[in-house]
Tab-separated table of C-alpha atoms in Angstrom:
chain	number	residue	atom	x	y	z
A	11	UNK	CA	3.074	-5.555	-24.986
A	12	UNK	CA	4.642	-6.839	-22.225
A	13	UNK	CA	2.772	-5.318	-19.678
A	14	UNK	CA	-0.412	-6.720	-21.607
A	15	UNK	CA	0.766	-10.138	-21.437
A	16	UNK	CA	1.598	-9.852	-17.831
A	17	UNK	CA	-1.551	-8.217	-16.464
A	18	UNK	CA	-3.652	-11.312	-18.771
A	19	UNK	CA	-1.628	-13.650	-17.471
A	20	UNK	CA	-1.510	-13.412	-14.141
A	21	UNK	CA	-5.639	-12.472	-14.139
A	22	UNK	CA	-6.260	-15.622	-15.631
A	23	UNK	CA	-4.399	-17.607	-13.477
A	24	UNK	CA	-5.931	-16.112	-10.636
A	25	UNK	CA	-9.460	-16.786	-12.094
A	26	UNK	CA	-8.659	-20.389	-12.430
A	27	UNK	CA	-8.160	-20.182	-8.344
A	28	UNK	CA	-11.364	-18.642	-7.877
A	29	UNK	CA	-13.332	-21.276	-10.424
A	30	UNK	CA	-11.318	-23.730	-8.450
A	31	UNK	CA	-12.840	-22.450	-4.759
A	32	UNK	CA	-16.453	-22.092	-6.639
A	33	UNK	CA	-16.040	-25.447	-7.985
A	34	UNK	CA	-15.582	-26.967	-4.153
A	35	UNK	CA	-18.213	-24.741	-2.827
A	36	UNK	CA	-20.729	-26.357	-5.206
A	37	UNK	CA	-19.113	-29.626	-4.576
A	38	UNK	CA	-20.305	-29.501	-0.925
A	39	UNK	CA	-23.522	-27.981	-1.035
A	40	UNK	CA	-24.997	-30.783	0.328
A	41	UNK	CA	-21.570	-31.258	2.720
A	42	UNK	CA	-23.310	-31.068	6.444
A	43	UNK	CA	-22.163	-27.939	8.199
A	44	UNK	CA	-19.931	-27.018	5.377
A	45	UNK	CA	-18.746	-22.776	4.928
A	46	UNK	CA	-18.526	-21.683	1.556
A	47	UNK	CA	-14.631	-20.430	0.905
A	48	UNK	CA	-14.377	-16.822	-0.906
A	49	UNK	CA	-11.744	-15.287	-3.184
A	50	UNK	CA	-10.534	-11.894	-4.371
A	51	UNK	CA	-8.252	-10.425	-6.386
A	52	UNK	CA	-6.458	-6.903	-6.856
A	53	UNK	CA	-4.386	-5.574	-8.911
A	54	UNK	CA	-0.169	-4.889	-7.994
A	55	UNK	CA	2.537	-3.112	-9.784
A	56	UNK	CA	5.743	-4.440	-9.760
A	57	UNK	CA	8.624	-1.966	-7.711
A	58	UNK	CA	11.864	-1.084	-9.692
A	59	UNK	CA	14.512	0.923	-8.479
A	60	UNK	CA	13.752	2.758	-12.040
A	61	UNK	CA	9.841	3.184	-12.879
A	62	UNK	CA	7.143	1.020	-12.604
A	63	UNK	CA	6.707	-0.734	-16.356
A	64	UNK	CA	4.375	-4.276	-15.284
A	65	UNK	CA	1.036	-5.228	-12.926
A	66	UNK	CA	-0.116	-8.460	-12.332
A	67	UNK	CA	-3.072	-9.939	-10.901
A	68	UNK	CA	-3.049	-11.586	-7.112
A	69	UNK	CA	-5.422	-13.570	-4.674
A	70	UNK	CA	-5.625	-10.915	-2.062
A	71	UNK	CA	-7.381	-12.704	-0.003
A	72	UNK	CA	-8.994	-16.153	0.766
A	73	UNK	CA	-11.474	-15.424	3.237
A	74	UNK	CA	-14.641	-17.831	4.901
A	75	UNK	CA	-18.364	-17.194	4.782
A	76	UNK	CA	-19.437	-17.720	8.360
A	77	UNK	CA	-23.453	-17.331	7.761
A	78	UNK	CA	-25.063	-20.516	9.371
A	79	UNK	CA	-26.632	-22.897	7.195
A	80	UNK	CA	-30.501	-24.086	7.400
A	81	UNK	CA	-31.039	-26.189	10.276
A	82	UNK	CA	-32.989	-29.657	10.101
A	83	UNK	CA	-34.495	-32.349	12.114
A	84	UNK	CA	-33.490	-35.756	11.456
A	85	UNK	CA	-34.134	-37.188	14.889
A	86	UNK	CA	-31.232	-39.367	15.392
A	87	UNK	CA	-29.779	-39.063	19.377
A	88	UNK	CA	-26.374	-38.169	17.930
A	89	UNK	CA	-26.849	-35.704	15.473
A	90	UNK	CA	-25.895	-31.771	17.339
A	91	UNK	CA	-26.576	-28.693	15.416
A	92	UNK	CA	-24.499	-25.453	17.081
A	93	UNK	CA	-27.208	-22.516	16.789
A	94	UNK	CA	-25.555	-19.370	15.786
A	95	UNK	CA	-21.793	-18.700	16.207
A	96	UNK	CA	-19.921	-21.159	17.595
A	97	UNK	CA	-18.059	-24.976	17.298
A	98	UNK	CA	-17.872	-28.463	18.556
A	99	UNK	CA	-14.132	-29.329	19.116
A	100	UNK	CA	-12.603	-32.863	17.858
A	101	UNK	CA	-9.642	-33.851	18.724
A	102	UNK	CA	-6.954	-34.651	15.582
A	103	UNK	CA	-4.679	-37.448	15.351
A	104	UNK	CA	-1.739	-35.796	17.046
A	105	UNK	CA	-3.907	-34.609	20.038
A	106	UNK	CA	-4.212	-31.197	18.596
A	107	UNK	CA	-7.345	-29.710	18.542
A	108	UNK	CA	-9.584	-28.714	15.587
A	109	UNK	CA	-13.402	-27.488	15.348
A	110	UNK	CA	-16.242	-27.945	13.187
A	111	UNK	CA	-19.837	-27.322	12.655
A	112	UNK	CA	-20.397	-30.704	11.712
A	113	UNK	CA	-22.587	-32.012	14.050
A	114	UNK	CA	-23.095	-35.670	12.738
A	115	UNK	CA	-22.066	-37.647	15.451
A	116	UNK	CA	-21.751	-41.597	16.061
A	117	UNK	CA	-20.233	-43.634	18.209
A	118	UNK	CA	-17.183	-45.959	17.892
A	119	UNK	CA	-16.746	-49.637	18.456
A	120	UNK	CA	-15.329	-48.513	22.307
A	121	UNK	CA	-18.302	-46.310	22.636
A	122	UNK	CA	-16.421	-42.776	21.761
A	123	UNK	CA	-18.470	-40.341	20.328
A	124	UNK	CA	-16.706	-39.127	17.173
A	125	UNK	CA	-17.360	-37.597	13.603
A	126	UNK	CA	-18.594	-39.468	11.028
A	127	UNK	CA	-14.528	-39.061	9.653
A	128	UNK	CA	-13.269	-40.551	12.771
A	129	UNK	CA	-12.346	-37.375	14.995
A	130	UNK	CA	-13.228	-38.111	18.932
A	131	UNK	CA	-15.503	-35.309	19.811
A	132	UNK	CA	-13.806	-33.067	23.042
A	133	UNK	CA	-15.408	-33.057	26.058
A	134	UNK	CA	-15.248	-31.418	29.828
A	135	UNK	CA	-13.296	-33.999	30.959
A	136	UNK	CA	-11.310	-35.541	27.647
A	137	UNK	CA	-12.847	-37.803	25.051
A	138	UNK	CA	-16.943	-38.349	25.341
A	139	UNK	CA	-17.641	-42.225	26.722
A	140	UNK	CA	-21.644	-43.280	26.189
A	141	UNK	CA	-22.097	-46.378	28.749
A	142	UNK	CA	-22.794	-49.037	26.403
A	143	UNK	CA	-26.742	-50.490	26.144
A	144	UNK	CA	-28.065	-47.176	27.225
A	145	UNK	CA	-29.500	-44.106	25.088
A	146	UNK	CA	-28.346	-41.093	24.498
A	147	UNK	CA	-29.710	-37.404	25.068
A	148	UNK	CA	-27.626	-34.129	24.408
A	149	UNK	CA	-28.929	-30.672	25.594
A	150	UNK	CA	-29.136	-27.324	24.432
A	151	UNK	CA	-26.157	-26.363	26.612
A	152	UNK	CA	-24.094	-29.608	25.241
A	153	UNK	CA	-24.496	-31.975	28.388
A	154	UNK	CA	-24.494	-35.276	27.056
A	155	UNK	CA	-26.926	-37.862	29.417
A	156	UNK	CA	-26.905	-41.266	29.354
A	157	UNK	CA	-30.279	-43.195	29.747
A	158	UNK	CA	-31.181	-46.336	31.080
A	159	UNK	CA	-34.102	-47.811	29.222
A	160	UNK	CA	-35.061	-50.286	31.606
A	161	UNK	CA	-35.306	-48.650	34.480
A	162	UNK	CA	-35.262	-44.614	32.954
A	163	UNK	CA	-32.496	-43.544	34.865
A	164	UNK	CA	-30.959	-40.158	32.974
A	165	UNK	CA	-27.005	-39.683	34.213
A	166	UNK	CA	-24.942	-36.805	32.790
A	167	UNK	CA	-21.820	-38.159	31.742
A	168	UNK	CA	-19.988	-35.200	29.839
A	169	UNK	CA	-19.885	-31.892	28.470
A	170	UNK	CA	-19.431	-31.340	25.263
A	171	UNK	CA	-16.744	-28.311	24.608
A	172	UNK	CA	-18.145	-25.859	22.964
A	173	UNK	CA	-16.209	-22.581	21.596
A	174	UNK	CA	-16.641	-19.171	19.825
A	175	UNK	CA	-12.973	-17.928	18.846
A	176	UNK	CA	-12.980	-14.888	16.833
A	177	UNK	CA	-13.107	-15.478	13.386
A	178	UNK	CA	-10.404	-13.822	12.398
A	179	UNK	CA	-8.398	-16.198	14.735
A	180	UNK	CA	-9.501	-19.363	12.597
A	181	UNK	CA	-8.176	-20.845	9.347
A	182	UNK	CA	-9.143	-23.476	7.758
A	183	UNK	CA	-6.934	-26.729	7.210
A	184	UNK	CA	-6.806	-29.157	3.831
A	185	UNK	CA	-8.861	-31.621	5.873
A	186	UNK	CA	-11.729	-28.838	5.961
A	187	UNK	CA	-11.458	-28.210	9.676
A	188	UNK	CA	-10.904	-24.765	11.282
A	189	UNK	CA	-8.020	-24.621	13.520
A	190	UNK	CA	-6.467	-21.579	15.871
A	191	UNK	CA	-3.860	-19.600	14.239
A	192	UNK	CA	-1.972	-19.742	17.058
A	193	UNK	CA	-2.006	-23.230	17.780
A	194	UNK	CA	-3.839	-22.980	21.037
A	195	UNK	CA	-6.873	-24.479	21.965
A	196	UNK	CA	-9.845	-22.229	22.130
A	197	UNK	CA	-11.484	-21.302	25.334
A	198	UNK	CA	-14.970	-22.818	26.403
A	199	UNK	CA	-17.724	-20.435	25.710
A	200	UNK	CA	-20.826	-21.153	28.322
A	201	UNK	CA	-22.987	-19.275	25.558
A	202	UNK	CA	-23.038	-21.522	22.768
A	203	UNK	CA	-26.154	-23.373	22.493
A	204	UNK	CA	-26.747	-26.864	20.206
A	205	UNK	CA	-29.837	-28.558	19.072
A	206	UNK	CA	-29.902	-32.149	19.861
A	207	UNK	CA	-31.816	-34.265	17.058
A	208	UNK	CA	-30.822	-31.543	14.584
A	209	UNK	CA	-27.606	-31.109	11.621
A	210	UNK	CA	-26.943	-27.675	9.941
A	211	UNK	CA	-26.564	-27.886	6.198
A	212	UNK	CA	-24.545	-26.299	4.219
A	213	UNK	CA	-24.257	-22.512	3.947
A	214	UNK	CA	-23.690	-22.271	0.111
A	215	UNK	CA	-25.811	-20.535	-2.533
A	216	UNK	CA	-25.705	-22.625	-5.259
A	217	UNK	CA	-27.660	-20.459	-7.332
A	218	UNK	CA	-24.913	-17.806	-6.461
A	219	UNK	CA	-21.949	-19.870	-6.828
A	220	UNK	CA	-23.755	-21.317	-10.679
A	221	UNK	CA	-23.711	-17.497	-11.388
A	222	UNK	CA	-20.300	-16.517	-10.133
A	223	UNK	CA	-19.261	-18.866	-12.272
A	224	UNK	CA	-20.584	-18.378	-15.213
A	225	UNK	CA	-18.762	-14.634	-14.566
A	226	UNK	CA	-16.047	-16.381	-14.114
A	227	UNK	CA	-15.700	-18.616	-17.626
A	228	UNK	CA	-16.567	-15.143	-19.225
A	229	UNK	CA	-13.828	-13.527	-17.546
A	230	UNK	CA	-11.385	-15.644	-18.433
A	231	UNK	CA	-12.175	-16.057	-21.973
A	232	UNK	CA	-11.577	-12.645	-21.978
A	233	UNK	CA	-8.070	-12.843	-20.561
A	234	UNK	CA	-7.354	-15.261	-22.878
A	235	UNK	CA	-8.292	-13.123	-25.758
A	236	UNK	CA	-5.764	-10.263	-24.629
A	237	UNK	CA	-3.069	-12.609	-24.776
A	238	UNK	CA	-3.505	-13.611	-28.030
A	239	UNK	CA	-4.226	-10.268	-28.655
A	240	UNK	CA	-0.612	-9.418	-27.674
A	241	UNK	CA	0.980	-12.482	-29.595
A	242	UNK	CA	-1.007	-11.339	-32.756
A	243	UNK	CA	0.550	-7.914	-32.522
A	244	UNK	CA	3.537	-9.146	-31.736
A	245	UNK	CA	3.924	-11.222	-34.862
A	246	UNK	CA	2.581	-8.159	-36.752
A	247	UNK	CA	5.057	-5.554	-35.443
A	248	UNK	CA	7.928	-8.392	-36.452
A	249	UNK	CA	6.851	-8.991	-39.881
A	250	UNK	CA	6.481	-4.977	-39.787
A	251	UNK	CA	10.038	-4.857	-38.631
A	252	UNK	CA	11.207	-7.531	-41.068
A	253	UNK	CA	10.122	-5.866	-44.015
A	254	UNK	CA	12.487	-2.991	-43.465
């Protein structure tokens, strides 16, 4: 009985976590550059020093997809899409860094190029300053020009920093940013590439997550049952004892 309650317990409390993690998937399937977070569970028996009576139910691991999202044209001179593996680098509140795939760019009253949440985008050189009254072009290999468009004039005026850590080295903060496990910043990779005009959507399957969900509910109706399963027999085998 006890090892029933246990084992349902725990199992349904861990499929809360993963409807949880589905539930914000869905919620930011529109969410530009967003990667869809994954869950898993396994099974553990608890160690006595006599025999092992009880297992329970645990989030083995909370792992990332990685798969890039469609790419899209939108045309505006701010938006950067990373093609394939790799990140644009912001730079957090307390100087630290942090990276994203989130390529939708403006610029700030000063003329700092920055996420649309406020995070100054890392250049070569620091923060990335567009000359004001002038347009802006960004490469394929993240050079960021400034144009004059009176007279034409194109001047390079930063780089953006662009990176390709392991994954396995990244984890990924409330603010849904990916930071180094370490601490340290991430090296510049030459081999990234960005599209300028372009934003990468989200990397959900929303079709997937509505089914994985649906698996979900059923599974945890199920591990509901079993516990009032064992409470049923459990008043049965004391109105059994009570008798006697």
């Amino acid at each position: 009985m006890d090892r029933l309650i246990y084992t349902a317990m725990t199992g349904a409390k861990g499929t809360m976590d993963q409807q949880s993690a589905v539930s914000n998937n869905i919620a930011n399937a529109a969410s530009t550059g967003f990667r869809a977070q994954l869950h898993k569970l396994r099974a553990v028996e608890i160690q006595t020093e006599a025999f092992r009576t009880r297992s329970f139910a645990v989030d083995a691991s909370v792992a990332n997809n990685f798969t890039p999202g469609p790419i899209q044209y939108t045309g505006r001179p701010h938006d950067v899409a990373v093609e394939g593996k790799g990140w644009l680098a912001v730079q957090l509140a307390d100087g630290s860094e942090a990276y994203t795939r989130n390529g939708s760019l403006t610029l700030s009253p000063a003329g700092i190029l920055q996420t649309r949440d406020g995070q100054p985008v890392v250049g070569d050189g620091g923060l990335v300053s567009i000359p004001p009254d002038t347009e802006t072009m960004i490469g394929r290999d993240g050079s960021v020009s400034s144009i004059d468009p009176d007279s034409g004039v194109v001047n390079i005026v930063a780089q953006l920093k662009l990176v390709n850590p392991p994954e396995a080295d990244l984890v990924r903060g409330d603010d849904g940013l990916f930071r180094m496990a370490n601490g340290l910043p991430a090296p510049v990779d030459p081999a990234v590439q960005v599209a300028g005009g372009y934003l990468e959507g989200s990397n959900v399957n929303v079709a997937d997550q509505m089914v994985q969900m649906i698996s979900l509910a059923r599974q945890f109706e199920m591990q509901v049952r079993m516990l009032q399963t064992a409470e049923a027999n459990d008043r049965a085998a004391t109105q059994v004892l009570s008798s006697n």
